[in-house]
Tab-separated table of C-alpha atoms in Angstrom:
chain	number	residue	atom	x	y	z
A	34	MET	CA	0.000	0.000	0.000
A	35	LEU	CA	1.306	3.428	-0.935
A	36	PRO	CA	1.454	6.113	1.744
A	37	SER	CA	-0.336	9.409	1.236
A	38	TYR	CA	1.321	12.792	1.601
A	39	PHE	CA	0.729	16.367	2.578
A	40	ILE	CA	3.207	18.567	0.723
A	41	ALA	CA	3.522	22.316	1.250
A	42	HIS	CA	3.904	24.082	-2.086
A	43	GLY	CA	5.214	27.396	-0.718
A	44	ALA	CA	5.538	30.221	-3.228
A	45	PRO	CA	5.254	29.467	-6.973
A	46	SER	CA	9.024	29.960	-7.273
A	47	LEU	CA	9.587	26.842	-5.117
A	48	VAL	CA	9.927	24.746	-8.260
A	49	LEU	CA	13.030	26.759	-9.270
A	50	GLU	CA	14.695	26.784	-5.868
A	51	GLU	CA	17.553	24.671	-4.533
A	52	HIS	CA	17.543	24.004	-0.786
A	53	ALA	CA	16.938	21.191	1.711
A	54	TYR	CA	13.194	21.055	1.118
A	55	THR	CA	13.340	20.847	-2.678
A	56	LYS	CA	16.162	18.318	-2.399
A	57	MET	CA	13.964	16.137	-0.188
A	58	LEU	CA	11.040	16.385	-2.629
A	59	LYS	CA	13.268	15.442	-5.552
A	60	GLN	CA	14.339	12.305	-3.676
A	61	LEU	CA	10.851	11.329	-2.552
A	62	ALA	CA	9.931	9.333	-5.656
A	63	HIS	CA	13.040	7.174	-5.265
A	64	GLN	CA	11.690	5.907	-1.937
A	65	LEU	CA	8.419	4.651	-3.446
A	66	PRO	CA	7.240	2.202	-6.069
A	67	LYS	CA	6.146	4.116	-9.149
A	68	PRO	CA	2.415	4.798	-8.718
A	69	LYS	CA	-0.096	3.924	-11.395
A	70	ALA	CA	-1.661	7.346	-10.969
A	71	ILE	CA	-1.594	10.423	-8.741
A	72	VAL	CA	-4.576	12.081	-7.090
A	73	ILE	CA	-3.773	15.600	-5.879
A	74	PHE	CA	-5.869	18.113	-3.943
A	75	SER	CA	-4.701	21.674	-4.521
A	76	ALA	CA	-5.447	24.603	-2.214
A	77	HIS	CA	-5.672	26.762	-5.331
A	78	TRP	CA	-8.708	25.007	-6.762
A	79	GLU	CA	-11.760	25.898	-4.730
A	80	GLU	CA	-15.271	24.751	-5.615
A	81	SER	CA	-18.489	24.477	-3.628
A	82	ILE	CA	-18.997	20.920	-4.914
A	83	PRO	CA	-15.965	18.584	-4.903
A	84	SER	CA	-14.693	18.670	-8.479
A	85	ILE	CA	-12.620	16.016	-10.199
A	86	SER	CA	-10.509	16.762	-13.246
A	87	VAL	CA	-11.089	14.749	-16.389
A	88	VAL	CA	-8.743	14.954	-19.342
A	89	ARG	CA	-10.295	14.187	-22.708
A	90	GLU	CA	-9.098	11.003	-24.382
A	91	ASN	CA	-5.527	11.211	-25.723
A	92	ASP	CA	-5.156	14.648	-24.138
A	93	GLN	CA	-2.877	16.075	-21.471
A	94	HIS	CA	-3.395	18.509	-18.634
A	95	SER	CA	-2.919	22.169	-19.433
A	96	THR	CA	-0.718	24.257	-17.119
A	97	ILE	CA	-2.333	27.132	-15.226
A	98	TYR	CA	-0.171	30.119	-14.232
A	99	ASP	CA	-2.325	31.395	-11.372
A	100	PHE	CA	0.153	33.985	-10.075
A	101	GLY	CA	1.883	37.152	-11.142
A	102	GLY	CA	5.120	39.020	-10.632
A	103	PHE	CA	7.464	36.033	-10.480
A	104	GLN	CA	10.431	35.012	-12.629
A	105	GLU	CA	9.710	34.812	-16.347
A	106	GLU	CA	11.115	31.287	-16.322
A	107	LEU	CA	8.133	30.107	-14.274
A	108	TYR	CA	5.714	30.964	-17.065
A	109	LYS	CA	7.561	28.649	-19.434
A	110	ILE	CA	7.245	25.570	-17.229
A	111	THR	CA	4.665	23.029	-18.318
A	112	TYR	CA	3.479	19.807	-16.742
A	113	PRO	CA	1.656	17.922	-19.514
A	114	ALA	CA	0.714	14.870	-17.481
A	115	PRO	CA	-1.984	12.596	-18.891
A	116	GLY	CA	-5.266	12.134	-17.089
A	117	ASN	CA	-7.159	8.942	-16.326
A	118	ARG	CA	-10.894	9.126	-17.012
A	119	SER	CA	-11.656	5.763	-15.449
A	120	LEU	CA	-9.922	6.830	-12.240
A	121	SER	CA	-11.820	10.141	-12.226
A	122	GLU	CA	-15.090	8.230	-12.568
A	123	HIS	CA	-13.996	5.741	-9.902
A	124	ILE	CA	-13.299	8.611	-7.488
A	125	GLN	CA	-16.776	9.952	-8.154
A	126	SER	CA	-18.242	6.525	-7.350
A	127	LEU	CA	-16.243	6.331	-4.103
A	128	PHE	CA	-17.604	9.723	-3.122
A	129	SER	CA	-21.117	8.639	-4.013
A	130	LYS	CA	-20.866	5.608	-1.721
A	131	GLN	CA	-20.124	8.001	1.138
A	132	ALA	CA	-22.939	10.379	0.171
A	133	ILE	CA	-20.452	13.016	-0.998
A	134	ALA	CA	-21.763	14.939	-3.997
A	135	SER	CA	-19.178	15.608	-6.708
A	136	ARG	CA	-18.802	16.625	-10.328
A	137	LEU	CA	-16.418	15.899	-13.194
A	138	ASP	CA	-14.612	18.871	-14.738
A	139	GLU	CA	-13.227	18.611	-18.273
A	140	GLU	CA	-11.917	22.187	-18.419
A	141	ARG	CA	-9.596	22.510	-15.431
A	142	GLY	CA	-5.840	22.226	-15.902
A	143	LEU	CA	-3.183	21.921	-13.203
A	144	ASP	CA	-2.605	25.048	-11.105
A	145	HIS	CA	0.719	25.764	-9.422
A	146	GLY	CA	-0.407	24.078	-6.211
A	147	ALA	CA	-0.416	20.869	-8.233
A	148	TRP	CA	2.233	21.218	-10.919
A	149	ALA	CA	4.947	22.895	-8.824
A	150	VAL	CA	4.899	19.964	-6.398
A	151	LEU	CA	4.612	17.287	-9.085
A	152	LYS	CA	7.407	18.848	-11.162
A	153	LEU	CA	9.760	18.402	-8.212
A	154	VAL	CA	8.688	14.872	-7.284
A	155	TYR	CA	7.922	13.405	-10.725
A	156	PRO	CA	9.557	15.755	-13.265
A	157	ASP	CA	8.874	13.562	-16.321
A	158	ALA	CA	5.089	14.096	-16.133
A	159	ASP	CA	4.594	10.507	-17.281
A	160	ILE	CA	2.161	9.395	-14.557
A	161	PRO	CA	-1.594	9.981	-14.988
A	162	VAL	CA	-2.861	12.762	-12.707
A	163	VAL	CA	-6.336	13.505	-11.385
A	164	ALA	CA	-6.701	16.877	-9.665
A	165	LEU	CA	-9.381	17.576	-7.064
A	166	SER	CA	-10.738	20.777	-5.595
A	167	VAL	CA	-11.174	21.861	-1.978
A	168	ASN	CA	-14.011	23.675	-0.232
A	169	ARG	CA	-13.180	25.890	2.743
A	170	HIS	CA	-16.839	25.994	3.816
A	171	LEU	CA	-17.009	22.337	4.861
A	172	THR	CA	-16.339	21.290	8.445
A	173	ASN	CA	-12.977	19.822	9.363
A	174	GLU	CA	-14.725	16.498	9.933
A	175	GLN	CA	-16.052	16.604	6.373
A	176	GLN	CA	-12.564	17.327	5.014
A	177	TYR	CA	-11.189	14.301	6.857
A	178	HIS	CA	-14.093	12.207	5.560
A	179	ILE	CA	-13.285	13.158	1.958
A	180	GLY	CA	-9.767	11.791	2.398
A	181	LYS	CA	-11.049	8.674	4.138
A	182	ALA	CA	-13.450	8.017	1.263
A	183	LEU	CA	-10.449	7.691	-1.061
A	184	SER	CA	-8.272	5.591	1.230
A	185	GLU	CA	-8.744	2.411	-0.800
A	186	LEU	CA	-6.993	4.061	-3.750
A	187	ARG	CA	-3.731	3.570	-1.885
A	188	GLU	CA	-4.233	-0.203	-2.145
A	189	GLN	CA	-4.561	0.236	-5.916
A	190	ASP	CA	-1.122	1.866	-6.263
A	191	VAL	CA	-2.601	5.361	-6.522
A	192	LEU	CA	-0.668	8.095	-4.748
A	193	VAL	CA	-2.831	10.577	-2.825
A	194	ILE	CA	-1.323	14.039	-2.216
A	195	GLY	CA	-2.695	17.103	-0.450
A	196	SER	CA	-0.903	20.283	-1.550
A	197	GLY	CA	-1.188	23.376	0.642
A	198	GLY	CA	0.589	24.843	3.668
A	199	THR	CA	0.138	24.617	7.419
A	200	VAL	CA	1.268	28.201	8.060
A	201	HIS	CA	0.174	30.327	5.122
A	202	ASN	CA	-0.493	33.988	5.848
A	203	LEU	CA	0.635	36.108	2.926
A	204	GLY	CA	-0.179	39.230	4.902
A	205	ARG	CA	2.544	38.358	7.414
A	206	VAL	CA	5.337	37.061	5.169
A	207	ASN	CA	8.568	39.044	5.216
A	208	TRP	CA	10.301	38.572	1.866
A	209	ARG	CA	13.624	39.780	3.313
A	210	SER	CA	13.644	37.829	6.587
A	211	ASP	CA	15.630	34.686	7.372
A	212	ARG	CA	14.436	34.620	10.979
A	213	VAL	CA	11.521	32.291	11.751
A	214	ASP	CA	8.632	33.889	13.620
A	215	GLU	CA	7.957	32.206	16.953
A	216	TRP	CA	4.194	32.126	16.418
A	217	ALA	CA	4.599	30.101	13.215
A	218	GLU	CA	6.822	27.543	14.915
A	219	ALA	CA	4.497	27.279	17.900
A	220	PHE	CA	1.524	26.518	15.672
A	221	ASP	CA	3.428	23.927	13.622
A	222	GLN	CA	4.779	22.230	16.737
A	223	TRP	CA	1.251	21.896	18.111
A	224	ILE	CA	0.090	20.399	14.798
A	225	GLU	CA	3.054	18.008	14.825
A	226	GLN	CA	2.216	16.681	18.277
A	227	LYS	CA	-1.456	16.169	17.407
A	228	LEU	CA	-0.688	14.455	14.111
A	229	GLU	CA	1.870	12.093	15.610
A	230	THR	CA	-0.598	11.032	18.314
A	231	TRP	CA	-3.487	11.073	15.800
A	232	ASP	CA	-5.496	13.319	18.081
A	233	ILE	CA	-8.450	13.788	15.760
A	234	ASP	CA	-10.587	15.616	18.295
A	235	ALA	CA	-7.930	18.279	18.837
A	236	LEU	CA	-7.169	18.663	15.136
A	237	MET	CA	-10.828	19.037	14.252
A	238	ASN	CA	-10.867	21.957	16.693
A	239	TYR	CA	-7.422	23.364	15.896
A	240	ARG	CA	-8.726	26.889	15.387
A	241	GLU	CA	-9.916	27.033	19.002
A	242	LEU	CA	-7.095	24.976	20.561
A	243	ALA	CA	-3.867	25.576	18.646
A	244	PRO	CA	-1.660	28.560	19.532
A	245	HIS	CA	-1.784	31.386	16.974
A	246	ALA	CA	-4.201	29.423	14.773
A	247	ASN	CA	-5.939	32.472	13.334
A	248	GLU	CA	-2.584	34.011	12.450
A	249	ALA	CA	-1.217	30.804	10.908
A	250	VAL	CA	-4.439	29.920	9.084
A	251	PRO	CA	-6.296	33.148	8.277
A	252	THR	CA	-8.261	31.232	5.638
A	253	SER	CA	-8.428	27.451	5.609
A	254	GLU	CA	-7.958	26.478	1.948
A	255	HIS	CA	-4.225	25.770	2.415
A	256	PHE	CA	-4.776	23.783	5.619
A	257	ILE	CA	-7.581	21.613	4.215
A	258	PRO	CA	-5.263	19.382	2.114
A	259	LEU	CA	-3.531	18.287	5.342
A	260	LEU	CA	-6.822	17.045	6.794
A	261	ILE	CA	-7.683	15.273	3.542
A	262	ALA	CA	-4.299	13.554	3.309
A	263	MET	CA	-4.588	12.561	6.958
A	264	GLY	CA	-8.059	11.137	6.367
A	265	SER	CA	-6.748	8.940	3.564
A	266	GLY	CA	-4.389	7.393	6.151
A	267	ASP	CA	-7.140	6.644	8.649
A	268	ALA	CA	-6.744	2.854	8.432
A	269	ASN	CA	-3.244	2.783	9.944
A	270	ARG	CA	-3.164	6.196	11.635
A	271	SER	CA	0.584	6.683	11.352
A	272	ALA	CA	1.973	10.168	10.667
A	273	LYS	CA	5.625	11.004	10.025
A	274	LEU	CA	7.137	14.447	9.517
A	275	LEU	CA	9.668	14.210	6.683
A	276	HIS	CA	10.692	17.865	6.612
A	277	ARG	CA	9.861	21.255	8.024
A	278	SER	CA	11.498	24.589	7.329
A	279	TYR	CA	10.378	28.157	6.696
A	280	GLN	CA	10.753	30.908	4.148
A	281	TYR	CA	10.143	34.637	4.466
A	282	GLY	CA	9.766	34.536	8.244
A	283	ASN	CA	6.786	32.231	8.518
A	284	LEU	CA	5.811	30.497	5.259
A	285	SER	CA	5.902	26.855	6.294
A	286	LEU	CA	7.490	24.218	4.055
A	287	SER	CA	6.537	20.845	5.464
A	288	CYS	CA	5.986	17.343	4.196
A	289	TRP	CA	3.977	14.739	6.099
A	290	GLN	CA	3.752	11.055	5.257
A	291	PHE	CA	0.703	9.053	6.298
A	292	ASP	CA	1.201	5.301	6.276
């Protein structure tokens, strides 16, 4: 059975950077059997109804440049991974069994929350990808349930990834700072302890219980993929922190593995 992952995608420029975090991501695929397909939830695709990407037959995903003001080189990167219609339809059936409404989307490409991560881990873009949306208006329990509904995919050699960020407050980032803000570390350390002990009750109420939660997570779309990835690991309930570092004072770069 493949593990599932939460992978922080940082700033769009992450895909061009060379440091300990990107080095770890580039080595990640070498530690795993090659998956038959990848299912990835991106914080940058928000829909009120869970949406599942479908690529038309013999087509590839388009690349969405959903950012501005970064290096020109970024706008030349593509990630033309194939899709997998049967997997998209299978995901919809798994959702249906759990009374989760969903829809197939034939128009959506891969935004940087998806392709920047995948370009680092699987640069050849030769593995079928199905992208899924997030909805910040669901409860934390519902987010976890979405991941749990897809847990059997891991037994079918499908890699499940949630792409977001545990501390993601663009209003507080300091583009010139190398010093990590204490509030960001305190929040992440609380999350680490609750994940490693699989304290679901605490995590479902992180906004009320975790230190500096409202500062670390001003809006929840980047935190949701963590809960989804965790939910997909519900059967074994084993969480392992593979990396954590920070950029710009408080932008968290972390990778969690759920076995």
